[in-house]
PDB file of C-alpha atoms in Angstrom:
ATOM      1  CA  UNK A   1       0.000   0.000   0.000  1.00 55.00           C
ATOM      2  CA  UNK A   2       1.492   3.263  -0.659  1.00 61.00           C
ATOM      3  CA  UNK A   3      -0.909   5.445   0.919  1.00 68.00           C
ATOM      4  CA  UNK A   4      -1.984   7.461  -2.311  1.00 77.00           C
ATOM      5  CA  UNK A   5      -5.831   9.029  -2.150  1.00 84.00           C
ATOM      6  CA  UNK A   6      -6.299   8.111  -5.649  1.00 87.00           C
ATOM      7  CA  UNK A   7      -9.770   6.310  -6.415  1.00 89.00           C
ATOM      8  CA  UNK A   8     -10.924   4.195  -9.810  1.00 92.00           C
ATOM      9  CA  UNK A   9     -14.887   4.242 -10.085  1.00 94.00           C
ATOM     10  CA  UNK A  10     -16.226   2.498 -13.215  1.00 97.00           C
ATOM     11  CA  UNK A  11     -19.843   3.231 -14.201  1.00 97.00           C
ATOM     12  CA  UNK A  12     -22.053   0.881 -16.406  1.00 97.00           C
ATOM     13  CA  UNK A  13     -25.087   2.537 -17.880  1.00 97.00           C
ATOM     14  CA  UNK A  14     -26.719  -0.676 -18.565  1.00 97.00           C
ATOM     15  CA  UNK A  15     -29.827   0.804 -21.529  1.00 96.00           C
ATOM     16  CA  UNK A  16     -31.778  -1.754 -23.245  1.00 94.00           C
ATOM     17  CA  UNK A  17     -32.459   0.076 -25.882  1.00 93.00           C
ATOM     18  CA  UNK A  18     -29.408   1.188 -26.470  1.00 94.00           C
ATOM     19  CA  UNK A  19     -28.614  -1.830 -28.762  1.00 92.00           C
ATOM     20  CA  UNK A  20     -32.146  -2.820 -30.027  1.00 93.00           C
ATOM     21  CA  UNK A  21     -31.843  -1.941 -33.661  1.00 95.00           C
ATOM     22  CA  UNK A  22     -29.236  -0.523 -35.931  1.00 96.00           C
ATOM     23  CA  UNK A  23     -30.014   2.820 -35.885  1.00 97.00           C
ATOM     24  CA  UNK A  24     -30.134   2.939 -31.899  1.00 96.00           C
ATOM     25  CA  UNK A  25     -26.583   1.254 -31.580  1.00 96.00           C
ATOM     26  CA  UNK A  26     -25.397   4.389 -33.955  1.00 97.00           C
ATOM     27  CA  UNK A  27     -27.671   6.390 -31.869  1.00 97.00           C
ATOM     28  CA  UNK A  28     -25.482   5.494 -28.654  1.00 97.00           C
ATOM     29  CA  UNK A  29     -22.545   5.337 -30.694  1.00 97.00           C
ATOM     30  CA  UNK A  30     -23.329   8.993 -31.354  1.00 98.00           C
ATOM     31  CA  UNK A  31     -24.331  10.260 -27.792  1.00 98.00           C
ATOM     32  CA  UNK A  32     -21.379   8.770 -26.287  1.00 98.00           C
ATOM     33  CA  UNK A  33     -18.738  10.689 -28.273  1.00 97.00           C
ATOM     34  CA  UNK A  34     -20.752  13.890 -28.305  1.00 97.00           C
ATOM     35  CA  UNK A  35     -21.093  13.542 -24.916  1.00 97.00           C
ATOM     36  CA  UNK A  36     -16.992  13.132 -25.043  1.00 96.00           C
ATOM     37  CA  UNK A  37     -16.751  15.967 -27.050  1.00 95.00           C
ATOM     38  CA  UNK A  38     -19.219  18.227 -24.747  1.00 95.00           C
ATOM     39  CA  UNK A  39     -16.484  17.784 -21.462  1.00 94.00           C
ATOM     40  CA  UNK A  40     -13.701  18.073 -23.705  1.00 92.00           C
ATOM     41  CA  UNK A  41     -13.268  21.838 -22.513  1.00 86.00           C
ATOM     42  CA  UNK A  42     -13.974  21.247 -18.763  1.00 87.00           C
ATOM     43  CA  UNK A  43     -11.182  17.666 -19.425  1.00 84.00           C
ATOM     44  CA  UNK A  44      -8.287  20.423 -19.369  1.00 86.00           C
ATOM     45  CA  UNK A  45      -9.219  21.435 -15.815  1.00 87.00           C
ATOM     46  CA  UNK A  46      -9.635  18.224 -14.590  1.00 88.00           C
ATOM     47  CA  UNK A  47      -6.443  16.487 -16.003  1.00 88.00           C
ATOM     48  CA  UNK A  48      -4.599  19.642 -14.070  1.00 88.00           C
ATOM     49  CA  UNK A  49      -6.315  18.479 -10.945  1.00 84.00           C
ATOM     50  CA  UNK A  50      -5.002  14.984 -11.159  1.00 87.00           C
ATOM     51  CA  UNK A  51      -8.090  13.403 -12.636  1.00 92.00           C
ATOM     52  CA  UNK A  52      -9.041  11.333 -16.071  1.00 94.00           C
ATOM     53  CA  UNK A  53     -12.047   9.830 -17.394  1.00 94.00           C
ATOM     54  CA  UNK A  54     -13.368   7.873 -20.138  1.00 95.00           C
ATOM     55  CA  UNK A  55     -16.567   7.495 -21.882  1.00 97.00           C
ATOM     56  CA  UNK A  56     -17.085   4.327 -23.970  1.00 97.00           C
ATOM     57  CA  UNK A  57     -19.848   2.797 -25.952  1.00 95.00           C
ATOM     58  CA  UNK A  58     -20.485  -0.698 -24.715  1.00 94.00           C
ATOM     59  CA  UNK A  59     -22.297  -3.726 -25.976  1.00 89.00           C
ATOM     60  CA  UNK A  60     -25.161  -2.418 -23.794  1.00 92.00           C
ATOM     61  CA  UNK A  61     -24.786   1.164 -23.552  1.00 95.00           C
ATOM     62  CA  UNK A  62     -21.890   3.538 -22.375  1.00 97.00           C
ATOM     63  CA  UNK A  63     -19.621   2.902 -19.678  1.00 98.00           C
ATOM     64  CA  UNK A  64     -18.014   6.338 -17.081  1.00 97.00           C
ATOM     65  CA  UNK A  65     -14.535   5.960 -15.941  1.00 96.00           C
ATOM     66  CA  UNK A  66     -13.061   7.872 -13.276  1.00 95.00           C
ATOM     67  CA  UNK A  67      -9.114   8.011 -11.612  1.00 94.00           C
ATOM     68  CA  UNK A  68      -7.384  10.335  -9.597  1.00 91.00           C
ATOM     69  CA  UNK A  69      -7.498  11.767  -6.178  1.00 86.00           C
ATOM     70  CA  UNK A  70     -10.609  10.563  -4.641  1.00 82.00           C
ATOM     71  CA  UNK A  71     -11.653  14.279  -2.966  1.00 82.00           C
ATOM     72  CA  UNK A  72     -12.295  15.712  -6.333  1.00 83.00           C
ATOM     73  CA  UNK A  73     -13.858  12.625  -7.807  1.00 87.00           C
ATOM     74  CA  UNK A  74     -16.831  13.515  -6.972  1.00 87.00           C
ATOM     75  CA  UNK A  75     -17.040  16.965  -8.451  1.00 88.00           C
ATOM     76  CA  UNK A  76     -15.916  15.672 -12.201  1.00 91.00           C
ATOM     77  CA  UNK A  77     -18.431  12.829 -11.302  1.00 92.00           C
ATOM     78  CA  UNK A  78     -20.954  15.335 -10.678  1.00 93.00           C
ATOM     79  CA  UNK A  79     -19.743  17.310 -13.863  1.00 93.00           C
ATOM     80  CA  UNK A  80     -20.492  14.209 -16.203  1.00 95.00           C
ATOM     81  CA  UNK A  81     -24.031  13.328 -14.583  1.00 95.00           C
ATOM     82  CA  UNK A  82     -25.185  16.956 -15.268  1.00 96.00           C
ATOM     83  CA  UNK A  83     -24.148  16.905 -18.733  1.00 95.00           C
ATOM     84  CA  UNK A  84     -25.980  13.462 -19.240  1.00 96.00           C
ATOM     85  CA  UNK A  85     -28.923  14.653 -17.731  1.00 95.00           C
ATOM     86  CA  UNK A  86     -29.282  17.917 -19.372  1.00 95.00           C
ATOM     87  CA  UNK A  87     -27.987  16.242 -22.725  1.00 96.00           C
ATOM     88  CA  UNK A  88     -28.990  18.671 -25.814  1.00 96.00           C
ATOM     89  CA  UNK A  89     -28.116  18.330 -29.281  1.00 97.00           C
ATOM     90  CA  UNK A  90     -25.962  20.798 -31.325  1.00 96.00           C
ATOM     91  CA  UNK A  91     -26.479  20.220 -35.109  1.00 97.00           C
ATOM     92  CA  UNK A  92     -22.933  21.529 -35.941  1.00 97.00           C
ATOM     93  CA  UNK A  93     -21.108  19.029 -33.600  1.00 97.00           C
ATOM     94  CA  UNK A  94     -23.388  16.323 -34.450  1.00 98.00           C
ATOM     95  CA  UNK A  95     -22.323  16.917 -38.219  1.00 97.00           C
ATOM     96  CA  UNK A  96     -18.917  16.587 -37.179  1.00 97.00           C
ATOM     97  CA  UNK A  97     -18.935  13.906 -34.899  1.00 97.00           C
ATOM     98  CA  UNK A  98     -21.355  11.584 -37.832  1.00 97.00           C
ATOM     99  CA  UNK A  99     -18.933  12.290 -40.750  1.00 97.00           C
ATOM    100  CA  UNK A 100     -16.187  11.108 -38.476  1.00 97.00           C
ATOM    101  CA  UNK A 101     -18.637   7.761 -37.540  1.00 97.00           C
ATOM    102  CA  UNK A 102     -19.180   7.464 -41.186  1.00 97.00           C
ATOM    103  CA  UNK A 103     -15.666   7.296 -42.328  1.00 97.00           C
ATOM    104  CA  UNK A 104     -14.308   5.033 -39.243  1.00 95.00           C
ATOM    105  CA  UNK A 105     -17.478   2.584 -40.181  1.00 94.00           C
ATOM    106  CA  UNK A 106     -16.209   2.826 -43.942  1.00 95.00           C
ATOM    107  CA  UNK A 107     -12.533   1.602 -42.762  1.00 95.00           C
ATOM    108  CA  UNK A 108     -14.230  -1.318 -41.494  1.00 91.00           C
ATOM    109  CA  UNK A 109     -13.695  -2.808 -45.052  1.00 89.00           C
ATOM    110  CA  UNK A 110     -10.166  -2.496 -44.543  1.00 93.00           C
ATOM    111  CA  UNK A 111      -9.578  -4.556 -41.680  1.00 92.00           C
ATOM    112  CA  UNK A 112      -6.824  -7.096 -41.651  1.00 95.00           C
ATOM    113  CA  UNK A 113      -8.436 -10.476 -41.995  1.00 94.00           C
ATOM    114  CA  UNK A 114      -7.905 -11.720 -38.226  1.00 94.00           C
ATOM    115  CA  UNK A 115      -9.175  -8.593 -37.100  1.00 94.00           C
ATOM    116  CA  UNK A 116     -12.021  -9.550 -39.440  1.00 91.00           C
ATOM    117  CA  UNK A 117     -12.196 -12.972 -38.576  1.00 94.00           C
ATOM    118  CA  UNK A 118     -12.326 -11.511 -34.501  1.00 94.00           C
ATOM    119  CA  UNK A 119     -15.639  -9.543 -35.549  1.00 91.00           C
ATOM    120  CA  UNK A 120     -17.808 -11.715 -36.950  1.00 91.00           C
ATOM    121  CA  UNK A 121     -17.329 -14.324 -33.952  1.00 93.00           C
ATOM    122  CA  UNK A 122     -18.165 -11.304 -31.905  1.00 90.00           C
ATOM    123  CA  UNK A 123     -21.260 -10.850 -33.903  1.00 90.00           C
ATOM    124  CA  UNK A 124     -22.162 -14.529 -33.743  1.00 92.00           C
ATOM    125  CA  UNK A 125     -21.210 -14.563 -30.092  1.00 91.00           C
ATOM    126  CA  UNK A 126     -22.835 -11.894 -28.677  1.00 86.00           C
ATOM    127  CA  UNK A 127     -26.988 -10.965 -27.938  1.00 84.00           C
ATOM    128  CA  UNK A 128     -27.978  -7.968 -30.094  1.00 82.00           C
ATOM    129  CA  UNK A 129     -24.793  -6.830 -32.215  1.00 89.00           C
ATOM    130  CA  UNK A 130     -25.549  -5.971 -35.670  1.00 92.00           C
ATOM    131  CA  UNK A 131     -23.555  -5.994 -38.631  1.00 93.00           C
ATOM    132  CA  UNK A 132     -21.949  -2.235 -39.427  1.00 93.00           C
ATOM    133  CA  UNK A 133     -22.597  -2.337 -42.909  1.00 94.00           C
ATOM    134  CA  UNK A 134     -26.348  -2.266 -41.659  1.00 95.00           C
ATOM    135  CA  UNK A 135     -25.389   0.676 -39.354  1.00 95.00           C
ATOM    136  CA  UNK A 136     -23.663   2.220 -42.007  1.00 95.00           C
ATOM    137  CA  UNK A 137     -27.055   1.931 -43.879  1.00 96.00           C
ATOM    138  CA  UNK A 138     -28.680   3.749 -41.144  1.00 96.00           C
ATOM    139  CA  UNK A 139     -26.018   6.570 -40.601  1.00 96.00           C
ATOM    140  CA  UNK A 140     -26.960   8.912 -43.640  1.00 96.00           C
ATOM    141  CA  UNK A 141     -30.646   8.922 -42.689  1.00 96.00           C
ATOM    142  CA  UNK A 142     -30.311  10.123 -38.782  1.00 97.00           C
ATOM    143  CA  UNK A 143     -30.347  13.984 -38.198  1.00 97.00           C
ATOM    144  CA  UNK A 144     -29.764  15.541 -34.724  1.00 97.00           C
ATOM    145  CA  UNK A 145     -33.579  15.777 -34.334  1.00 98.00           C
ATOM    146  CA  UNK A 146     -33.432  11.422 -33.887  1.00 97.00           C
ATOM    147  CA  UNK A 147     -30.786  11.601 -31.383  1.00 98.00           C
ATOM    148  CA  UNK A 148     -32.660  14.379 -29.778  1.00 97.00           C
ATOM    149  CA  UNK A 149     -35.844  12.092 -29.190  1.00 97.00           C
ATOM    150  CA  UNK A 150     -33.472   8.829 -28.604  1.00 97.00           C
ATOM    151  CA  UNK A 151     -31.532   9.992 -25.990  1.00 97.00           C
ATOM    152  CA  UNK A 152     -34.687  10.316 -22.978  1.00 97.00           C
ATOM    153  CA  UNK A 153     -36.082   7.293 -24.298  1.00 96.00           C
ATOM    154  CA  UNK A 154     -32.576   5.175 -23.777  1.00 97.00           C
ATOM    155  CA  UNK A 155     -31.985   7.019 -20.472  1.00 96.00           C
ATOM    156  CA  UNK A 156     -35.530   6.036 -19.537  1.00 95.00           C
ATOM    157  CA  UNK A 157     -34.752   2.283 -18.781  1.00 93.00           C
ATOM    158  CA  UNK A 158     -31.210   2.621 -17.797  1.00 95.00           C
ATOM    159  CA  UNK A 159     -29.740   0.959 -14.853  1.00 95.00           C
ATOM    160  CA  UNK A 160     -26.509   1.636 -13.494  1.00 96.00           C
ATOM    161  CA  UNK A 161     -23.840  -0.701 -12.307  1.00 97.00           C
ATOM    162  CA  UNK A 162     -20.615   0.835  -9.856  1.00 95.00           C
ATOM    163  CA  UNK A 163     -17.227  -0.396  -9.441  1.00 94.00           C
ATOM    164  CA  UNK A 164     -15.092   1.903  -6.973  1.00 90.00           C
ATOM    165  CA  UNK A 165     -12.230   1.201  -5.488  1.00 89.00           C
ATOM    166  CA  UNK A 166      -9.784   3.370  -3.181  1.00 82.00           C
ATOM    167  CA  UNK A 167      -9.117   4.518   0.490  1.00 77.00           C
ATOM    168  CA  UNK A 168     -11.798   6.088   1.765  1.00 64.00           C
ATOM    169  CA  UNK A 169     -13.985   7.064  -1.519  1.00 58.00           C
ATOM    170  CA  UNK A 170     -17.091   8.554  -0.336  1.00 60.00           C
ATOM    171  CA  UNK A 171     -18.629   9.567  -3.812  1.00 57.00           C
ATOM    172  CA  UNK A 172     -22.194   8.941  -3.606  1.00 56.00           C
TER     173      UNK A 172
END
């Protein structure tokens, strides 16, 4: 033990709908980066204060990470509830953020074949995972207005799962 007051809390947002078509696995895909991209300038301050986190698009919705010093965990904790909570939709970032889905979903084609190989057992394997040339389908069609309307309705039936670990973390 070397008596640091660093903390690790890992947050699954466990949201049904979050893979229940094509278009709502985009959907998430979507949210979670814009979300990224919404605490990018508020990330600065943090990362001086000896904190990092991670947003990720899961299988089954998004997943928070949190490390650093435990007594301002729960500030930057704070920080990313409010921002999925009061979640709104700019049309210019969401332009940005679905070319840059688009073109990562075209360079799909250009995997190496293990890496292919890796994917479809993944898609055989796993409940719910669709193929992403039928989310590529999907991706030219959805506006900000769609993830506007999706994002209550997947927040709706979401259930959260907590991992924390660290001396004396006291964030909820």
């Amino acid at each position: 033990m070397f008596s640091t007051p660093k903390a690790f809390v890992k947050i699954y947002f466990n949201c049904p709908h979050a893979s229940s078509s094509p278009e709502s696995e985009v959907l998430t895909d979507i949210f979670t980066r814009l979300l990224l991209d919404y605490l990018n300038e508020y990330a600065y301050y943090a990362q001086v204060a000896g904190l990092d986190y991670g947003i990720n698009h899961t299988e089954s919705g998004f997943e928070v990470t949190v490390v650093g010093y435990n007594h301002k965990l729960r500030i930057l904790l704070e920080t990313i509830f409010q921002k999925i909570a009061q979640f709104k939709v700019k049309p210019d970032r969401f332009s940005v953020i679905k070319e840059m889905v688009t073109k990562e979903y075209h360079n799909n084609k250009f995997l190496q074949p293990f890496q292919l190989a890796m994917y479809y057992c993944s898609l055989i394997l796993q409940d719910q995972t669709w193929p992403w040339m039928e989310e590529l389908e999907v991706l030219p069609h959805l506006e900000a207005e769609d993830l506007a309307k999706f994002v209550p309705m997947m927040l709706s039936r979401t259930f959260l799962e907590c991992y924390i670990a660290g001396p004396s973390v006291s964030i909820f």
